[in-house]
PDB file of C-alpha atoms in Angstrom:
ATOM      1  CA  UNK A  18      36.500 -50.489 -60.135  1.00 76.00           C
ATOM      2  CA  UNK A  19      39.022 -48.545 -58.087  1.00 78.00           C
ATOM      3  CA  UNK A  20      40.761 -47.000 -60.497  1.00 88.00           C
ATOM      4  CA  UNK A  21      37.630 -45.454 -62.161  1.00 93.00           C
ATOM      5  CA  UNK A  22      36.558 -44.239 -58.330  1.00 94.00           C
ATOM      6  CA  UNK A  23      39.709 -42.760 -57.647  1.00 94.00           C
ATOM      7  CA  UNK A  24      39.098 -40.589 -61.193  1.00 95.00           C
ATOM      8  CA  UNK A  25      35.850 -39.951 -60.431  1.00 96.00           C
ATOM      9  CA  UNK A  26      36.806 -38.574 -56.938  1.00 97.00           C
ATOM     10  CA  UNK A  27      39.702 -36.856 -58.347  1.00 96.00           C
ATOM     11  CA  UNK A  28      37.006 -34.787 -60.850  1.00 96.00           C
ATOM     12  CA  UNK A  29      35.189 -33.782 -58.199  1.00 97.00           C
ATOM     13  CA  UNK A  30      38.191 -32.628 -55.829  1.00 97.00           C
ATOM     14  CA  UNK A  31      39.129 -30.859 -59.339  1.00 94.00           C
ATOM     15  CA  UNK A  32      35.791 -28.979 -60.216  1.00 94.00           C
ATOM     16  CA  UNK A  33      35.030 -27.732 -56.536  1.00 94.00           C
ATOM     17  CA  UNK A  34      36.840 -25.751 -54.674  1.00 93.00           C
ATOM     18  CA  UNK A  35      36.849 -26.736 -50.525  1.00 95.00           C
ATOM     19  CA  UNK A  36      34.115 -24.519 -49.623  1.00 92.00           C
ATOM     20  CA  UNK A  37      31.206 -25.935 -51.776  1.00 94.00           C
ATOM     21  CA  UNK A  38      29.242 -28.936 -50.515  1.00 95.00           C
ATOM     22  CA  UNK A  39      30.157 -30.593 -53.505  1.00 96.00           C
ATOM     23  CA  UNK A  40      33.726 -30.967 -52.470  1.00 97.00           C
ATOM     24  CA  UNK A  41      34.833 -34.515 -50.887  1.00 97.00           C
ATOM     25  CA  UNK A  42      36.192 -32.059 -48.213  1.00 97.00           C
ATOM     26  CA  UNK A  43      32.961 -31.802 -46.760  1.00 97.00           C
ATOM     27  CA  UNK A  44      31.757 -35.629 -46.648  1.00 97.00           C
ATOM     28  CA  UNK A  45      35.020 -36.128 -45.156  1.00 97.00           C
ATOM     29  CA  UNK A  46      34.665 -33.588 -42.739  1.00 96.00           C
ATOM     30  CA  UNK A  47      31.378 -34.806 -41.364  1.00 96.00           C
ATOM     31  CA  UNK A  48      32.931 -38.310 -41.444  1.00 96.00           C
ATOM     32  CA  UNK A  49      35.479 -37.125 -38.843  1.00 96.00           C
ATOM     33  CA  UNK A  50      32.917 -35.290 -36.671  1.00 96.00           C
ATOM     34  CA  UNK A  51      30.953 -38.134 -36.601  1.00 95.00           C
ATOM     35  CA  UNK A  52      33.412 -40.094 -35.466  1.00 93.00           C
ATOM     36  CA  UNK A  53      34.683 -37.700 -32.697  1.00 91.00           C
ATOM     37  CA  UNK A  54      31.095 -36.940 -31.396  1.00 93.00           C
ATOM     38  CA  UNK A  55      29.305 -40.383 -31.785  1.00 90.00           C
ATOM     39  CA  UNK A  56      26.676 -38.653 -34.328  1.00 90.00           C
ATOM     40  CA  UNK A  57      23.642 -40.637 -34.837  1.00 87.00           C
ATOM     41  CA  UNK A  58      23.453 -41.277 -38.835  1.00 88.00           C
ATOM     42  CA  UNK A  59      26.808 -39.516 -39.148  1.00 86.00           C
ATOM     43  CA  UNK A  60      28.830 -41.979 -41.476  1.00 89.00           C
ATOM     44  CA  UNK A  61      25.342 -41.892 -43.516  1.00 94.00           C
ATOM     45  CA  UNK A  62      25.459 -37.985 -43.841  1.00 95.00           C
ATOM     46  CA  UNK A  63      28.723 -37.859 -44.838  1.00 96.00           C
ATOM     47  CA  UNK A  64      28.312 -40.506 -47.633  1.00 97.00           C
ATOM     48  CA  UNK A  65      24.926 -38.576 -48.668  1.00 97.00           C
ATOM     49  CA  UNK A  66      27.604 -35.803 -49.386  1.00 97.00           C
ATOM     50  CA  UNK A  67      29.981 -37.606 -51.265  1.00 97.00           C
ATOM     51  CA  UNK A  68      27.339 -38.595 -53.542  1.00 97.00           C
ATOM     52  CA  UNK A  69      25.856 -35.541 -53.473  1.00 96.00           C
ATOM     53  CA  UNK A  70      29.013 -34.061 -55.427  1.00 95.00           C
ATOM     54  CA  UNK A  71      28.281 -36.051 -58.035  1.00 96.00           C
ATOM     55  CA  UNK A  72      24.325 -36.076 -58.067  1.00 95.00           C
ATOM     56  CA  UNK A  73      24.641 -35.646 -61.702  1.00 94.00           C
ATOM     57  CA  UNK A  74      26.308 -38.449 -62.540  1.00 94.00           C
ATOM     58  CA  UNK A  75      24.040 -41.923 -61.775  1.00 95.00           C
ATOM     59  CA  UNK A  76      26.961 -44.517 -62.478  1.00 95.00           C
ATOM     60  CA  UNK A  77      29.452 -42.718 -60.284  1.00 95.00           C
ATOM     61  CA  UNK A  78      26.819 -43.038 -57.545  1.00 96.00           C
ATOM     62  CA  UNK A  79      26.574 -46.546 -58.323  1.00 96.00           C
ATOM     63  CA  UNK A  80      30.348 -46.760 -57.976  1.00 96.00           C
ATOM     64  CA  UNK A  81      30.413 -44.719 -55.038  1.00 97.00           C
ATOM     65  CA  UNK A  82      27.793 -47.265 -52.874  1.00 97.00           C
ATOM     66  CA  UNK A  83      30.075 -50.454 -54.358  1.00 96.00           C
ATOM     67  CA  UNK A  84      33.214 -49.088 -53.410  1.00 96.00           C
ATOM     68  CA  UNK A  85      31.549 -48.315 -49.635  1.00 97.00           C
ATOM     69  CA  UNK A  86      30.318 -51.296 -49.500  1.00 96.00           C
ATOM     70  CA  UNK A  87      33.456 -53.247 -50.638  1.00 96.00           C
ATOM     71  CA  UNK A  88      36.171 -51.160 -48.351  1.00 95.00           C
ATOM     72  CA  UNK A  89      34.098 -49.396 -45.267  1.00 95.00           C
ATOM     73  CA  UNK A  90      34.011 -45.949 -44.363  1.00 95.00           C
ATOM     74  CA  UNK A  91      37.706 -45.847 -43.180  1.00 94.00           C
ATOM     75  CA  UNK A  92      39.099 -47.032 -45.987  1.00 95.00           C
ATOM     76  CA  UNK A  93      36.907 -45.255 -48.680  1.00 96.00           C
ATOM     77  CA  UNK A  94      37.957 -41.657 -47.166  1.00 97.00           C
ATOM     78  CA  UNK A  95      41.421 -42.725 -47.013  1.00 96.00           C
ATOM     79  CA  UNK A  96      40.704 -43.687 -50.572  1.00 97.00           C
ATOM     80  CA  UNK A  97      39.165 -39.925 -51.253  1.00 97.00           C
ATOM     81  CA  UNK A  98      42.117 -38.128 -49.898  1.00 97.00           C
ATOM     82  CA  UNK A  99      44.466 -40.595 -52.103  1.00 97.00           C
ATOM     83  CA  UNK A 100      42.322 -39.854 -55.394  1.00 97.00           C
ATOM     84  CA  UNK A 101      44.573 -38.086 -57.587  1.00 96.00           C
ATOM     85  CA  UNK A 102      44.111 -39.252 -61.280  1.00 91.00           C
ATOM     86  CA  UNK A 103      46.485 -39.521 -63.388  1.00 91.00           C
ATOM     87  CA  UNK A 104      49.090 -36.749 -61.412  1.00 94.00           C
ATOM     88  CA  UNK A 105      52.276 -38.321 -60.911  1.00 96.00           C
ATOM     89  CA  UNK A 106      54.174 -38.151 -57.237  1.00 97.00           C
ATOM     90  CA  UNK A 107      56.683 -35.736 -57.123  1.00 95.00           C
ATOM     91  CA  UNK A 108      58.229 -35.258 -53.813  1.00 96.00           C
ATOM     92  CA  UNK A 109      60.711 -32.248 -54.110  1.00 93.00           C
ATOM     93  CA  UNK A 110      57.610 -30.077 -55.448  1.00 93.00           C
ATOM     94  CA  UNK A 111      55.778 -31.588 -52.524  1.00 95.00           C
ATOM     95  CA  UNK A 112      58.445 -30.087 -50.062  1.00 94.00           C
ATOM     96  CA  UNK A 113      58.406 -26.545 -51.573  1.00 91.00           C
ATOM     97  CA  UNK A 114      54.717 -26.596 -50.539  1.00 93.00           C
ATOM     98  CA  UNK A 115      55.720 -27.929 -47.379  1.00 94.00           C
ATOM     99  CA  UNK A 116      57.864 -24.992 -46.699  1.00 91.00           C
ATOM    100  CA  UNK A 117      55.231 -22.973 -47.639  1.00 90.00           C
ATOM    101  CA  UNK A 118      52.879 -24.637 -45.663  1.00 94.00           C
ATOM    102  CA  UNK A 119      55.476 -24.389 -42.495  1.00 93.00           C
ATOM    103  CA  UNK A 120      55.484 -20.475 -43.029  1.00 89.00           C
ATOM    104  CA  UNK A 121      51.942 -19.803 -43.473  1.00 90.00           C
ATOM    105  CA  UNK A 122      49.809 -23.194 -41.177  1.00 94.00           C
ATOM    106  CA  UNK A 123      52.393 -24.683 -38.914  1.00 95.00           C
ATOM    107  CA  UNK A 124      49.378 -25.887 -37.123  1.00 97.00           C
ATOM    108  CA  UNK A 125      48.038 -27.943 -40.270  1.00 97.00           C
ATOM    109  CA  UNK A 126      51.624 -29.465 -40.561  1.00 98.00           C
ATOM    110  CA  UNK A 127      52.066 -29.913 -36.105  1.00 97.00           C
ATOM    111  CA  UNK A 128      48.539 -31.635 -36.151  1.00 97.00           C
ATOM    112  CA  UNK A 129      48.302 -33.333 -39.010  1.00 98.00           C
ATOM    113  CA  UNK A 130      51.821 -34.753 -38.121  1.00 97.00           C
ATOM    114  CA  UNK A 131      50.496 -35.536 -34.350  1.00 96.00           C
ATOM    115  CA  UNK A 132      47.660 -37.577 -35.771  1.00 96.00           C
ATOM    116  CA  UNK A 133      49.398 -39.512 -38.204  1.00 96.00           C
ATOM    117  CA  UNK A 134      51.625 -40.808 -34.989  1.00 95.00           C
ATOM    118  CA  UNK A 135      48.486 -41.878 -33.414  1.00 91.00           C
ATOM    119  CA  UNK A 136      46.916 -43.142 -36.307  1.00 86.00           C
ATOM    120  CA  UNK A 137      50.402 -45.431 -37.134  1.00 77.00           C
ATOM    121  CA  UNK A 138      49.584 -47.238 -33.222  1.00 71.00           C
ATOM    122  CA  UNK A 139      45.923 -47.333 -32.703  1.00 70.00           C
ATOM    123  CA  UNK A 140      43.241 -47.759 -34.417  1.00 67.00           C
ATOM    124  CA  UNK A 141      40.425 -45.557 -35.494  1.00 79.00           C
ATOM    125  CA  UNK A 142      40.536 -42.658 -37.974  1.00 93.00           C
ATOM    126  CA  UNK A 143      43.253 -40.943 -36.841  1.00 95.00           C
ATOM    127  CA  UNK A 144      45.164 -41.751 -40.324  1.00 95.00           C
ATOM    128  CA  UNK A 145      42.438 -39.963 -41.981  1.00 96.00           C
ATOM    129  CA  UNK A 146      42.150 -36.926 -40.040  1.00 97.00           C
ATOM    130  CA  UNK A 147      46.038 -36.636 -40.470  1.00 97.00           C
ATOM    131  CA  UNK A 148      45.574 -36.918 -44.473  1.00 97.00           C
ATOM    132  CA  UNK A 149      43.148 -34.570 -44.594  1.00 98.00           C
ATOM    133  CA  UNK A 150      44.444 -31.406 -41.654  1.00 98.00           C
ATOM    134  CA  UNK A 151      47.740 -31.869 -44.440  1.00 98.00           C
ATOM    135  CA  UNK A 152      45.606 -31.894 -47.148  1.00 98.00           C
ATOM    136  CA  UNK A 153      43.671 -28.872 -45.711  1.00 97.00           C
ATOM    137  CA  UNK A 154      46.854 -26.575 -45.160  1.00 97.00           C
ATOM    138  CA  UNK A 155      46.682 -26.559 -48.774  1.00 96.00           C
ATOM    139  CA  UNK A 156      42.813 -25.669 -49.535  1.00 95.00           C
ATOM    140  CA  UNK A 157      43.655 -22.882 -51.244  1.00 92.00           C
ATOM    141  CA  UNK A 158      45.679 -24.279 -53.908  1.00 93.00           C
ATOM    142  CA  UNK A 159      43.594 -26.651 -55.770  1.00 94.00           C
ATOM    143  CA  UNK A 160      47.182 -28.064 -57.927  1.00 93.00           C
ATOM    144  CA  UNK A 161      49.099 -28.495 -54.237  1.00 94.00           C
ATOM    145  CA  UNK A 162      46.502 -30.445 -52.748  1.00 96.00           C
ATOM    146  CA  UNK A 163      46.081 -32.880 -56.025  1.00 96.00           C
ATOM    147  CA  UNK A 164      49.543 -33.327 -55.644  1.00 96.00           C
ATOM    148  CA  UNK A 165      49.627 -34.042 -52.118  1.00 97.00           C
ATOM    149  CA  UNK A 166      46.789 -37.146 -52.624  1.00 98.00           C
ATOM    150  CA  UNK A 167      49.109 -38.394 -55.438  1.00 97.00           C
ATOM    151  CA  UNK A 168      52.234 -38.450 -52.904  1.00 98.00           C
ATOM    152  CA  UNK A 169      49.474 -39.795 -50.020  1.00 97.00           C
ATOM    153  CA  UNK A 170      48.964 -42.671 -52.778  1.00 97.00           C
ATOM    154  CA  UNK A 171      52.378 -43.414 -53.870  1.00 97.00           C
ATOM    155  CA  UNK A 172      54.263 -43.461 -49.917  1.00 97.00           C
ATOM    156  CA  UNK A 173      52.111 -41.155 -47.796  1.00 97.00           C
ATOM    157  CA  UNK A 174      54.489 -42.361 -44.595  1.00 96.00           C
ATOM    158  CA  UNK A 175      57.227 -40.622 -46.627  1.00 97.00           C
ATOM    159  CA  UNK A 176      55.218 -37.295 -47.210  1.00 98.00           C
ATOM    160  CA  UNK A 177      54.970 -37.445 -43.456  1.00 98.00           C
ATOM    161  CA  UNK A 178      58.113 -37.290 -43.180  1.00 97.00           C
ATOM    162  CA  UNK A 179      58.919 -34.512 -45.099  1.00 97.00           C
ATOM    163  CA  UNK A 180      55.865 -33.173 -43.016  1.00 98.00           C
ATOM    164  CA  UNK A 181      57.943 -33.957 -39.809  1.00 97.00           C
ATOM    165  CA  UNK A 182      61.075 -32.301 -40.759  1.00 96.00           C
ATOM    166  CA  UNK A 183      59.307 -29.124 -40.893  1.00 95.00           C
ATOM    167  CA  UNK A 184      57.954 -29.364 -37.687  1.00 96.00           C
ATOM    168  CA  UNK A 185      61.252 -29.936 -36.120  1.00 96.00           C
ATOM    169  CA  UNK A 186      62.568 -26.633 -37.941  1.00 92.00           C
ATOM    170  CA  UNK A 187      59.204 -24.820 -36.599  1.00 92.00           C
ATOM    171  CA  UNK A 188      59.919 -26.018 -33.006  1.00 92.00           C
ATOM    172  CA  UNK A 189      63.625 -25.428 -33.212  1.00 92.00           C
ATOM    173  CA  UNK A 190      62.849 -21.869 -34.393  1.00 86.00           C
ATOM    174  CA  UNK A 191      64.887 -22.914 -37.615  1.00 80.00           C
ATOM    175  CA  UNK A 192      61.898 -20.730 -39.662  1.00 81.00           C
ATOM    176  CA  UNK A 193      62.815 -17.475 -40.105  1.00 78.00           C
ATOM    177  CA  UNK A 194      61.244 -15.395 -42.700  1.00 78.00           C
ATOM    178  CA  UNK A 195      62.000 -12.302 -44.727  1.00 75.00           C
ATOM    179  CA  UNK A 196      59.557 -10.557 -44.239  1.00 77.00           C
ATOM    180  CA  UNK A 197      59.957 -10.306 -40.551  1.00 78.00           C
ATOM    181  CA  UNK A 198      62.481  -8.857 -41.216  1.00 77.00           C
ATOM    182  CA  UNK A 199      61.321  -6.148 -43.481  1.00 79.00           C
ATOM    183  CA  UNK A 200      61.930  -7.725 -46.868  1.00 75.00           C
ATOM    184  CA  UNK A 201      59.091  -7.407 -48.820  1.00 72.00           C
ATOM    185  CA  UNK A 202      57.369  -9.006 -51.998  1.00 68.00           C
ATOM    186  CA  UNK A 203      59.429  -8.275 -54.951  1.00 62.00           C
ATOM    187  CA  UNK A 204      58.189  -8.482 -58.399  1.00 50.00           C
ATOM    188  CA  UNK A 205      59.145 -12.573 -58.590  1.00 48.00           C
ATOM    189  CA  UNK A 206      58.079 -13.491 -55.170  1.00 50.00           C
ATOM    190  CA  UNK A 207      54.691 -13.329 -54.688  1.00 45.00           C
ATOM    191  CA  UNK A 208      53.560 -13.286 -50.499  1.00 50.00           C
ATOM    192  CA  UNK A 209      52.295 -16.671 -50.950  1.00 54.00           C
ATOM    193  CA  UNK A 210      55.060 -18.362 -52.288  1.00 57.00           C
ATOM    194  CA  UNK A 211      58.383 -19.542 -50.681  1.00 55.00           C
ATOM    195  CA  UNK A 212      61.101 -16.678 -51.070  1.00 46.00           C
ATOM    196  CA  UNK A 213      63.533 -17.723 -53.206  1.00 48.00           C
ATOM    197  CA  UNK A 214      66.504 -16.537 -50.498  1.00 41.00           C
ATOM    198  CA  UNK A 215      65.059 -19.202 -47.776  1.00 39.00           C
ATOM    199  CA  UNK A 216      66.126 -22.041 -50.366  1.00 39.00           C
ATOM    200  CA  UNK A 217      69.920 -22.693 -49.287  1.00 37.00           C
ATOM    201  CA  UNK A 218      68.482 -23.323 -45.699  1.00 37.00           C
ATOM    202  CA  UNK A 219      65.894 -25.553 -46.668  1.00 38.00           C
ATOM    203  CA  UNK A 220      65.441 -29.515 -46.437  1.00 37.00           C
ATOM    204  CA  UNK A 221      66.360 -31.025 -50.251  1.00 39.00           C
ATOM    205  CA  UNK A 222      66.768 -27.274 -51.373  1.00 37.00           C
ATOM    206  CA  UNK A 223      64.144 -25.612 -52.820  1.00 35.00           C
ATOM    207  CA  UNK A 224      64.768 -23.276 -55.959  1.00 28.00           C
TER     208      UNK A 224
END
């Protein structure tokens, strides 16, 4: 049963982009409100969207309210942010987007990195909301992020970690770009990728 809701969810991370109601993004992102605020009917809302990205689809409903019903809210989003189908973990790629990701949302990597602290000695949803601000830092690249929820499946404490060692570059001042320094795109180095002359300094290398 899980295995065909983690495909299912993966589809319909795949088919719409972050923006769209029909993402997972936004179920998830009511659950967490909810849970901040207290809503009234929040954890229902947020379901009502997960569903709701696959409307079309009558069995994956089905396996939606099963798969609630047999983990909980908690564990179902953590599920969500895990789905990755059949993408295999790779962790090198996953710390060339975490460069990236240092670079261009330091705050995606400092808070998502904050939470997962929290979430690893108290309980609550903390765990999520880390998965998903890392997760998020990545919105834009529909590939990075399904790569990400493979890496949360497969050892998301050691993604984290990667996560971390960014950080401590950020806040060591250890990040120092090109382009500040007047170096601009070139022909293979697009502005949103990691310049290629950054690599040598980087955790694991990145080529």
């Amino acid at each position: 049963m899980f295995d065909t809701f983690a495909e299912y969810v993966d589809w319909q991370w795949s088919v719409n982009s972050w923006t769209k109601q029909d993402s997972p993004a936004a179920a998830i992102n009511h659950y967490l409100a909810a849970a901040r605020t207290g809503a009234n009917g929040g954890a229902g809302t947020a379901f009502a969207w997960l569903c709701y990205g696959v409307r079309n689809e009558p069995a994956a409903v089905r396996l939606y309210q099963q798969t609630r019903e047999a983990l909980g809210d908690e564990a179902l989003y953590a599920a969500v942010l895990k789905a990755a189908g059949r993408r295999e973990p790779d962790f090198t790629e996953a710390g060339v987007h975490l460069l990236w990701q240092a670079f261009s949302s330091p705050l995606s990597l400092t808070s998502a990195t904050s939470l997962w602290a929290t979430g690893r000695t108290s309980a609550g949803t903390a765990a999520v909301e880390a998965m998903y601000v890392l997760t998020a830092g990545q919105s834009h690249n529909a590939s990075a992020c399904q790569l990400y929820r493979s890496c949360l499946a497969s050892d998301a404490a050691r993604l984290f970690a990667l996560a971390r060692e960014q950080v401590s570059l950020f806040t060591a001042g250890g990040l120092d770009h090109p382009y500040l320094k007047g170096q601009g795109a070139g022909a293979h180095s697009l502005r949103d990728q990691v310049p290629s002359v950054v690599a040598a300094a980087s955790p694991g290398g990145v080529s």
